[in-house]
Amino acid sequence: MWTVVACLVPPLVLSVCIFGLRTLLITAVSVASCVGVEYLSQTALKRRVTIKDGSAVLTGMLLAFVIPPGVSPLLPVLGAVMSVYIGKHLLGGIGYNIFNPALLGRAFLLATFPVAMTSAWLPPLSDL
């Protein structure tokens, strides 16, 4: 998982260059939320805590990459709960998910906040 996370760093850097630091904020909130939800859900379900395997970080990065960078920072938190707790832990687990957790979180956010998810795109920076 950490190799895939490392492969997502160049697109993250490019998105910051194109759309500004807001993308870094959304990604940081998404990753932190996914790691936090992973820890809390595994503790609540009395499972071994596996936040060091990188799967929560990967889910957080993927979730941040599929939502608009102009959304409220609360949306990645809600998406993290749906992605990790519902999509990852209750509907399978690593390797047994019936849906991609990050895309399940995006679908939830799109169904719940359609205006924010379709109108919060930032214009590219013009000095590139």
Tab-separated table of C-alpha atoms in Angstrom:
chain	number	residue	atom	x	y	z
A	1	MET	CA	0.000	0.000	0.000
A	2	TRP	CA	2.839	2.381	0.765
A	3	THR	CA	4.201	1.942	-2.763
A	4	VAL	CA	0.853	3.040	-4.216
A	5	VAL	CA	0.765	5.991	-1.805
A	6	ALA	CA	4.249	6.968	-2.998
A	7	CYS	CA	3.045	6.754	-6.601
A	8	LEU	CA	0.225	9.180	-5.777
A	9	VAL	CA	2.589	11.885	-4.500
A	10	PRO	CA	3.484	13.258	-7.983
A	11	PRO	CA	-0.203	13.731	-8.943
A	12	LEU	CA	-0.742	15.427	-5.574
A	13	VAL	CA	2.134	17.821	-6.227
A	14	LEU	CA	0.766	18.535	-9.704
A	15	SER	CA	-2.724	19.189	-8.330
A	16	VAL	CA	-1.278	21.657	-5.827
A	17	CYS	CA	0.547	23.394	-8.674
A	18	ILE	CA	-2.603	23.544	-10.802
A	19	PHE	CA	-5.356	24.185	-8.222
A	20	GLY	CA	-3.460	25.660	-5.285
A	21	LEU	CA	-2.913	24.742	-1.648
A	22	ARG	CA	-6.598	23.991	-1.123
A	23	THR	CA	-6.014	20.549	-2.654
A	24	LEU	CA	-3.334	19.873	-0.059
A	25	LEU	CA	-5.740	20.849	2.729
A	26	ILE	CA	-8.496	18.559	1.414
A	27	THR	CA	-6.014	15.703	0.999
A	28	ALA	CA	-4.598	16.153	4.511
A	29	VAL	CA	-8.073	16.250	6.055
A	30	SER	CA	-9.149	13.214	4.048
A	31	VAL	CA	-6.072	11.167	4.965
A	32	ALA	CA	-6.216	12.124	8.647
A	33	SER	CA	-9.927	11.335	8.765
A	34	CYS	CA	-9.491	7.946	7.106
A	35	VAL	CA	-6.675	6.998	9.484
A	36	GLY	CA	-8.721	8.163	12.472
A	37	VAL	CA	-11.846	6.318	11.370
A	38	GLU	CA	-9.753	3.202	10.689
A	39	TYR	CA	-8.356	3.294	14.213
A	40	LEU	CA	-11.721	3.986	15.844
A	41	SER	CA	-13.612	1.395	13.814
A	42	GLN	CA	-11.076	-1.361	14.407
A	43	THR	CA	-11.049	-0.550	18.114
A	44	ALA	CA	-14.867	-0.519	18.268
A	45	LEU	CA	-15.138	-3.782	16.318
A	46	LYS	CA	-12.456	-5.333	18.566
A	47	ARG	CA	-10.162	-6.065	15.632
A	48	ARG	CA	-6.423	-5.728	15.398
A	49	VAL	CA	-5.517	-2.115	14.575
A	50	THR	CA	-3.757	-2.032	11.198
A	51	ILE	CA	-3.254	1.666	10.512
A	52	LYS	CA	0.440	1.057	9.761
A	53	ASP	CA	-0.308	-0.944	6.603
A	54	GLY	CA	-1.079	2.223	4.627
A	55	SER	CA	-4.519	1.209	3.385
A	56	ALA	CA	-6.263	4.022	5.268
A	57	VAL	CA	-3.778	6.569	3.922
A	58	LEU	CA	-4.355	5.242	0.410
A	59	THR	CA	-8.137	5.416	0.827
A	60	GLY	CA	-7.825	8.991	2.100
A	61	MET	CA	-5.688	10.057	-0.842
A	62	LEU	CA	-7.985	8.410	-3.362
A	63	LEU	CA	-11.035	9.978	-1.744
A	64	ALA	CA	-9.400	13.409	-1.881
A	65	PHE	CA	-8.517	12.896	-5.542
A	66	VAL	CA	-12.134	12.211	-6.566
A	67	ILE	CA	-13.847	15.112	-4.803
A	68	PRO	CA	-13.677	18.787	-5.798
A	69	PRO	CA	-10.939	20.769	-4.047
A	70	GLY	CA	-13.302	23.608	-3.165
A	71	VAL	CA	-15.599	21.591	-0.887
A	72	SER	CA	-15.882	22.224	2.827
A	73	PRO	CA	-13.294	20.297	4.860
A	74	LEU	CA	-16.202	18.591	6.600
A	75	LEU	CA	-17.063	16.618	3.463
A	76	PRO	CA	-13.851	14.532	3.402
A	77	VAL	CA	-14.502	13.688	7.056
A	78	LEU	CA	-17.986	12.398	6.230
A	79	GLY	CA	-16.631	10.617	3.165
A	80	ALA	CA	-13.975	8.970	5.327
A	81	VAL	CA	-16.593	7.555	7.672
A	82	MET	CA	-18.529	6.089	4.763
A	83	SER	CA	-15.381	4.886	2.979
A	84	VAL	CA	-13.561	3.252	5.848
A	85	TYR	CA	-16.219	2.213	8.323
A	86	ILE	CA	-18.967	1.173	5.935
A	87	GLY	CA	-17.105	0.435	2.710
A	88	LYS	CA	-14.029	-1.163	4.147
A	89	HIS	CA	-14.892	-2.713	7.496
A	90	LEU	CA	-18.571	-3.542	7.330
A	91	LEU	CA	-18.656	-4.527	3.652
A	92	GLY	CA	-15.605	-6.756	3.444
A	93	GLY	CA	-12.137	-5.781	4.554
A	94	ILE	CA	-8.845	-5.519	2.678
A	95	GLY	CA	-9.092	-7.707	-0.402
A	96	TYR	CA	-12.742	-8.566	0.189
A	97	ASN	CA	-14.479	-5.242	-0.494
A	98	ILE	CA	-17.494	-5.476	-2.739
A	99	PHE	CA	-17.042	-1.779	-3.596
A	100	ASN	CA	-14.007	0.451	-3.769
A	101	PRO	CA	-14.133	2.285	-0.402
A	102	ALA	CA	-13.027	5.667	-1.778
A	103	LEU	CA	-15.574	5.564	-4.584
A	104	LEU	CA	-18.288	4.494	-2.153
A	105	GLY	CA	-17.434	7.581	-0.089
A	106	ARG	CA	-17.620	9.741	-3.209
A	107	ALA	CA	-20.981	8.264	-4.191
A	108	PHE	CA	-22.275	8.956	-0.687
A	109	LEU	CA	-21.050	12.559	-0.809
A	110	LEU	CA	-22.506	13.084	-4.277
A	111	ALA	CA	-25.895	11.733	-3.205
A	112	THR	CA	-25.888	13.688	0.061
A	113	PHE	CA	-24.349	16.984	-1.075
A	114	PRO	CA	-24.990	17.192	-4.842
A	115	VAL	CA	-24.581	20.968	-5.157
A	116	ALA	CA	-21.284	21.081	-3.271
A	117	MET	CA	-19.930	18.071	-5.139
A	118	THR	CA	-20.745	19.492	-8.567
A	119	SER	CA	-20.006	23.184	-8.090
A	120	ALA	CA	-16.928	23.316	-5.842
A	121	TRP	CA	-14.358	22.885	-8.591
A	122	LEU	CA	-11.624	25.505	-8.487
A	123	PRO	CA	-10.375	27.201	-11.654
A	124	PRO	CA	-6.788	26.314	-12.542
A	125	LEU	CA	-4.144	28.821	-11.563
A	126	SER	CA	-3.373	31.034	-14.539
A	127	ASP	CA	0.354	31.470	-13.990
A	128	LEU	CA	1.391	28.014	-15.242
